[in-house]
Amino acid sequence: MDFLVSALRHNPELAIFLTLALGFLIGRIKFGSFTLGTVVGCLLAGVLIGQLDIKVSPLVKTIFFDLFLFTTGYKVGPQFFRGLKSDALPQVALTVLVCVTCLLAAFGFSKLMGYDVGTAAGLLAGAFSESTVIGTAGEAIQRLAIPEAERAALVNNIPVAYAVTYLVGTATLVWYLPTIGPKLMGINLREEALRLRASARKTDETIEGVTSAARSFDVRAYRVTNQNLFNKTIAELESLPRHARVFIVRARSGDRVLDAAPNLVIQKDDVIAVIGRQEIHATRGDMIGPEVSDPVLLDIPLETLDVVVTNRSVEGKSLTELSHLQFARGVFLSKFTRSGLEMPIGLEARIDRGDVMRLIGPLPEVERAAKELGYPDRQTSATDMVFVGSGIFLGGLVGLLSVVVWSVPLTLTTSGGALVMGLVFGWLRSVYPFFGRIPEAAIWIFDTVGLCTFIGIVGLSAGPSFISGLRASGLSLVAVGLISALLPHTLGILFGRFVLKMNPLIVLGACAGAGTITAALRAVQDEAQSNVPALGYTIPYAIGNILLTAWGPVIVGMMTL
């Protein structure tokens, strides 16, 4: 045992990796349907290992925190700037209300209960599930003109309050939004989702390496025996009135296999290859004629391609409008994501710049559509580190600037600057996607491991004083954290539904986004059995991340006035 303690004290990097391993393990523990999550798991693991009095250089946690914040900004940048447009104002207004109420609730209760600056910052971070406040508030406290020992004590109080209020606030809100939220609005969540289901299609989550046997799209061969289709060109056949998108991609006339051309005339007993949704083939394929087996005809190169939308001319258009454009012929949308979150595919769903559309269809048609929509985002494992490194560097310089308000210096800090520059660089990537690529695997490392490493080191540093701090303020923090978490979201639900007249599912998604609680969004979607709430999540999530992170130095300034 002495060997292990000595190894950890003299090699703190080993303590960090042990904290990560133990933290991710703790994060998987389930209490019913609720899990602690990796962030809280790493904090608790850090506190546990930190009892051995392990010293880690503060520079290490700052590096990982900057990586995390830059990546957060990179992911939400397009939606943050999208939120500045007039049609997004209701979601922006709801987000600002929730976030400002969060700040005022944390400040008011902290003054009422006599909490110190560190506890107030931890309350704000935990009750509203925004762990970045730990970093930005901690940096702001380090700039206060007070003795070093007092600064250290205040900084160590942040994770204590965070741990208590996060568990209370997050667990409660994951239950509160899908259960009490609909009652506050006077609606039945599932009935409301059913009403919208005609224009929104639920997509199931997949596991890597496992695919569904149910295919959304298919190409099948039919012999033309319907006399109403004889002697018509492909252009004429595809322009006939119908209620589904189907296209002829190849034809066989006798022994000849012909590529589809608008002026190609289809004769009796020709065989045509038709691409369309699976249900159309099943219910209406026999309107053409009998299905036949023709491997040579169906030997068509199909492509599935992710495309980043950058073309201003298609921005804001609905999927219905896009489907009528010429370049959409023969191409189908199987999935589209926004800020890494899958959106519901509905007729009235609108496309924003920065969205990633997964197209499927014959290779030439998909390539043509990709050029019209934006930039093909082909898979690669390489990260543009010039982009990442320069972004964090420039953001740090911006964060060093400060403004004095009521004799209190307010600054973004270098970490806050990294977040802001991440927003800008993420937006630039959505507009000019030929540079600045960060693959999903790298985003996970920067985002999840970056934050967990930062939080783990916070736990290691606070370990020796954590237990005593928890005893001093734990009980009162439970009640205060619960009220502080519920109040802003209650006001947000009522304001969104009855003042802004927003759709109830969008309101709940927006509240989850404003509070940056992805688990709450999942709970709402599960209860509604619909992913429509995600339409209200992305813009509030982007703005909520920025505002709540910015509140770190703000609450420090307010508490020290």
PDB file of N, CA and C in Angstrom, residues 43 46-56 61 134 152-161 454-470:
ATOM      1  N   LEU A  43     -15.417  13.278 -10.693  1.00  0.00           N
ATOM      2  CA  LEU A  43     -15.258  14.165  -9.544  1.00  0.00           C
ATOM      3  C   LEU A  43     -15.159  13.354  -8.251  1.00  0.00           C
ATOM      4  N   GLY A  46     -11.913  11.493  -8.111  1.00  0.00           N
ATOM      5  CA  GLY A  46     -10.829  12.419  -7.785  1.00  0.00           C
ATOM      6  C   GLY A  46     -10.802  12.763  -6.309  1.00  0.00           C
ATOM      7  N   VAL A  47     -11.990  12.985  -5.740  1.00  0.00           N
ATOM      8  CA  VAL A  47     -12.071  13.282  -4.305  1.00  0.00           C
ATOM      9  C   VAL A  47     -11.549  12.104  -3.484  1.00  0.00           C
ATOM     10  N   LEU A  48     -11.945  10.893  -3.880  1.00  0.00           N
ATOM     11  CA  LEU A  48     -11.515   9.694  -3.155  1.00  0.00           C
ATOM     12  C   LEU A  48      -9.994   9.530  -3.198  1.00  0.00           C
ATOM     13  N   ILE A  49      -9.440   9.604  -4.404  1.00  0.00           N
ATOM     14  CA  ILE A  49      -7.983   9.443  -4.545  1.00  0.00           C
ATOM     15  C   ILE A  49      -7.250  10.645  -3.964  1.00  0.00           C
ATOM     16  N   GLY A  50      -7.913  11.808  -4.012  1.00  0.00           N
ATOM     17  CA  GLY A  50      -7.307  13.031  -3.477  1.00  0.00           C
ATOM     18  C   GLY A  50      -7.090  13.007  -1.982  1.00  0.00           C
ATOM     19  N   GLN A  51      -7.718  12.055  -1.282  1.00  0.00           N
ATOM     20  CA  GLN A  51      -7.474  11.935   0.158  1.00  0.00           C
ATOM     21  C   GLN A  51      -6.025  11.571   0.448  1.00  0.00           C
ATOM     22  N   LEU A  52      -5.310  11.102  -0.570  1.00  0.00           N
ATOM     23  CA  LEU A  52      -3.892  10.759  -0.408  1.00  0.00           C
ATOM     24  C   LEU A  52      -2.990  11.983  -0.535  1.00  0.00           C
ATOM     25  N   ASP A  53      -3.627  13.175  -0.667  1.00  0.00           N
ATOM     26  CA  ASP A  53      -2.882  14.443  -0.749  1.00  0.00           C
ATOM     27  C   ASP A  53      -1.925  14.446  -1.946  1.00  0.00           C
ATOM     28  N   ILE A  54      -2.517  14.303  -3.132  1.00  0.00           N
ATOM     29  CA  ILE A  54      -1.749  14.268  -4.381  1.00  0.00           C
ATOM     30  C   ILE A  54      -1.755  15.659  -5.015  1.00  0.00           C
ATOM     31  N   LYS A  55      -0.600  16.139  -5.394  1.00  0.00           N
ATOM     32  CA  LYS A  55      -0.469  17.465  -5.988  1.00  0.00           C
ATOM     33  C   LYS A  55      -0.347  17.349  -7.512  1.00  0.00           C
ATOM     34  N   VAL A  56      -1.231  18.040  -8.212  1.00  0.00           N
ATOM     35  CA  VAL A  56      -1.212  18.069  -9.681  1.00  0.00           C
ATOM     36  C   VAL A  56      -1.085  19.513 -10.115  1.00  0.00           C
ATOM     37  N   LYS A  61      -4.915  20.798 -15.743  1.00  0.00           N
ATOM     38  CA  LYS A  61      -6.374  20.892 -15.853  1.00  0.00           C
ATOM     39  C   LYS A  61      -6.783  22.032 -16.780  1.00  0.00           C
ATOM     40  N   ILE A 134     -17.328  25.647 -13.013  1.00  0.00           N
ATOM     41  CA  ILE A 134     -16.260  25.319 -12.065  1.00  0.00           C
ATOM     42  C   ILE A 134     -14.949  25.942 -12.522  1.00  0.00           C
ATOM     43  N   ALA A 152      -7.610  29.562  -2.177  1.00  0.00           N
ATOM     44  CA  ALA A 152      -7.610  28.104  -2.311  1.00  0.00           C
ATOM     45  C   ALA A 152      -8.832  27.485  -1.642  1.00  0.00           C
ATOM     46  N   ALA A 153      -9.201  28.009  -0.474  1.00  0.00           N
ATOM     47  CA  ALA A 153     -10.379  27.482   0.227  1.00  0.00           C
ATOM     48  C   ALA A 153     -11.648  27.732  -0.578  1.00  0.00           C
ATOM     49  N   LEU A 154     -11.770  28.915  -1.167  1.00  0.00           N
ATOM     50  CA  LEU A 154     -12.961  29.233  -1.963  1.00  0.00           C
ATOM     51  C   LEU A 154     -13.042  28.347  -3.205  1.00  0.00           C
ATOM     52  N   VAL A 155     -11.908  28.158  -3.867  1.00  0.00           N
ATOM     53  CA  VAL A 155     -11.885  27.309  -5.064  1.00  0.00           C
ATOM     54  C   VAL A 155     -12.256  25.876  -4.710  1.00  0.00           C
ATOM     55  N   ASN A 156     -11.785  25.389  -3.583  1.00  0.00           N
ATOM     56  CA  ASN A 156     -12.090  24.017  -3.174  1.00  0.00           C
ATOM     57  C   ASN A 156     -13.548  23.839  -2.765  1.00  0.00           C
ATOM     58  N   ASN A 157     -14.215  24.912  -2.404  1.00  0.00           N
ATOM     59  CA  ASN A 157     -15.639  24.819  -2.058  1.00  0.00           C
ATOM     60  C   ASN A 157     -16.525  24.647  -3.294  1.00  0.00           C
ATOM     61  N   ILE A 158     -16.006  25.021  -4.467  1.00  0.00           N
ATOM     62  CA  ILE A 158     -16.815  24.917  -5.688  1.00  0.00           C
ATOM     63  C   ILE A 158     -17.216  23.469  -5.964  1.00  0.00           C
ATOM     64  N   PRO A 159     -16.275  22.498  -6.032  1.00  0.00           N
ATOM     65  CA  PRO A 159     -16.691  21.128  -6.336  1.00  0.00           C
ATOM     66  C   PRO A 159     -17.556  20.495  -5.249  1.00  0.00           C
ATOM     67  N   VAL A 160     -17.418  20.963  -3.996  1.00  0.00           N
ATOM     68  CA  VAL A 160     -18.266  20.430  -2.933  1.00  0.00           C
ATOM     69  C   VAL A 160     -19.724  20.768  -3.225  1.00  0.00           C
ATOM     70  N   ALA A 161     -19.989  22.042  -3.464  1.00  0.00           N
ATOM     71  CA  ALA A 161     -21.361  22.467  -3.759  1.00  0.00           C
ATOM     72  C   ALA A 161     -21.841  21.880  -5.071  1.00  0.00           C
ATOM     73  N   PHE A 454     -10.335  17.388 -16.466  1.00  0.00           N
ATOM     74  CA  PHE A 454     -10.397  18.642 -15.700  1.00  0.00           C
ATOM     75  C   PHE A 454     -11.121  18.429 -14.367  1.00  0.00           C
ATOM     76  N   ILE A 455     -12.298  17.800 -14.435  1.00  0.00           N
ATOM     77  CA  ILE A 455     -13.090  17.582 -13.230  1.00  0.00           C
ATOM     78  C   ILE A 455     -12.367  16.643 -12.268  1.00  0.00           C
ATOM     79  N   GLY A 456     -11.719  15.616 -12.819  1.00  0.00           N
ATOM     80  CA  GLY A 456     -10.975  14.692 -11.980  1.00  0.00           C
ATOM     81  C   GLY A 456      -9.860  15.388 -11.213  1.00  0.00           C
ATOM     82  N   ILE A 457      -9.141  16.292 -11.878  1.00  0.00           N
ATOM     83  CA  ILE A 457      -8.057  17.024 -11.209  1.00  0.00           C
ATOM     84  C   ILE A 457      -8.625  17.981 -10.168  1.00  0.00           C
ATOM     85  N   VAL A 458      -9.795  18.572 -10.472  1.00  0.00           N
ATOM     86  CA  VAL A 458     -10.462  19.409  -9.465  1.00  0.00           C
ATOM     87  C   VAL A 458     -10.751  18.584  -8.216  1.00  0.00           C
ATOM     88  N   GLY A 459     -11.243  17.347  -8.413  1.00  0.00           N
ATOM     89  CA  GLY A 459     -11.509  16.466  -7.280  1.00  0.00           C
ATOM     90  C   GLY A 459     -10.241  16.105  -6.521  1.00  0.00           C
ATOM     91  N   LEU A 460      -9.152  15.829  -7.258  1.00  0.00           N
ATOM     92  CA  LEU A 460      -7.878  15.510  -6.600  1.00  0.00           C
ATOM     93  C   LEU A 460      -7.393  16.671  -5.740  1.00  0.00           C
ATOM     94  N   SER A 461      -7.536  17.894  -6.244  1.00  0.00           N
ATOM     95  CA  SER A 461      -7.066  19.069  -5.513  1.00  0.00           C
ATOM     96  C   SER A 461      -7.940  19.361  -4.296  1.00  0.00           C
ATOM     97  N   ALA A 462      -9.254  19.138  -4.462  1.00  0.00           N
ATOM     98  CA  ALA A 462     -10.184  19.451  -3.379  1.00  0.00           C
ATOM     99  C   ALA A 462     -10.350  18.312  -2.393  1.00  0.00           C
ATOM    100  N   GLY A 463      -9.773  17.158  -2.689  1.00  0.00           N
ATOM    101  CA  GLY A 463      -9.989  15.960  -1.877  1.00  0.00           C
ATOM    102  C   GLY A 463      -9.805  16.145  -0.388  1.00  0.00           C
ATOM    103  N   PRO A 464      -8.676  16.704   0.062  1.00  0.00           N
ATOM    104  CA  PRO A 464      -8.445  16.808   1.507  1.00  0.00           C
ATOM    105  C   PRO A 464      -9.498  17.641   2.243  1.00  0.00           C
ATOM    106  N   SER A 465     -10.075  18.674   1.577  1.00  0.00           N
ATOM    107  CA  SER A 465     -11.061  19.550   2.248  1.00  0.00           C
ATOM    108  C   SER A 465     -12.495  19.233   1.858  1.00  0.00           C
ATOM    109  N   PHE A 466     -12.694  18.236   1.008  1.00  0.00           N
ATOM    110  CA  PHE A 466     -14.023  17.965   0.468  1.00  0.00           C
ATOM    111  C   PHE A 466     -14.986  17.483   1.552  1.00  0.00           C
ATOM    112  N   ILE A 467     -14.568  16.521   2.350  1.00  0.00           N
ATOM    113  CA  ILE A 467     -15.454  15.921   3.342  1.00  0.00           C
ATOM    114  C   ILE A 467     -15.892  16.952   4.383  1.00  0.00           C
ATOM    115  N   SER A 468     -14.943  17.765   4.872  1.00  0.00           N
ATOM    116  CA  SER A 468     -15.296  18.777   5.871  1.00  0.00           C
ATOM    117  C   SER A 468     -16.233  19.822   5.285  1.00  0.00           C
ATOM    118  N   GLY A 469     -16.011  20.199   4.019  1.00  0.00           N
ATOM    119  CA  GLY A 469     -16.899  21.157   3.372  1.00  0.00           C
ATOM    120  C   GLY A 469     -18.290  20.604   3.172  1.00  0.00           C
ATOM    121  N   LEU A 470     -18.372  19.319   2.840  1.00  0.00           N
ATOM    122  CA  LEU A 470     -19.666  18.678   2.642  1.00  0.00           C
ATOM    123  C   LEU A 470     -20.452  18.630   3.949  1.00  0.00           C
TER     124      LEU A 470
END
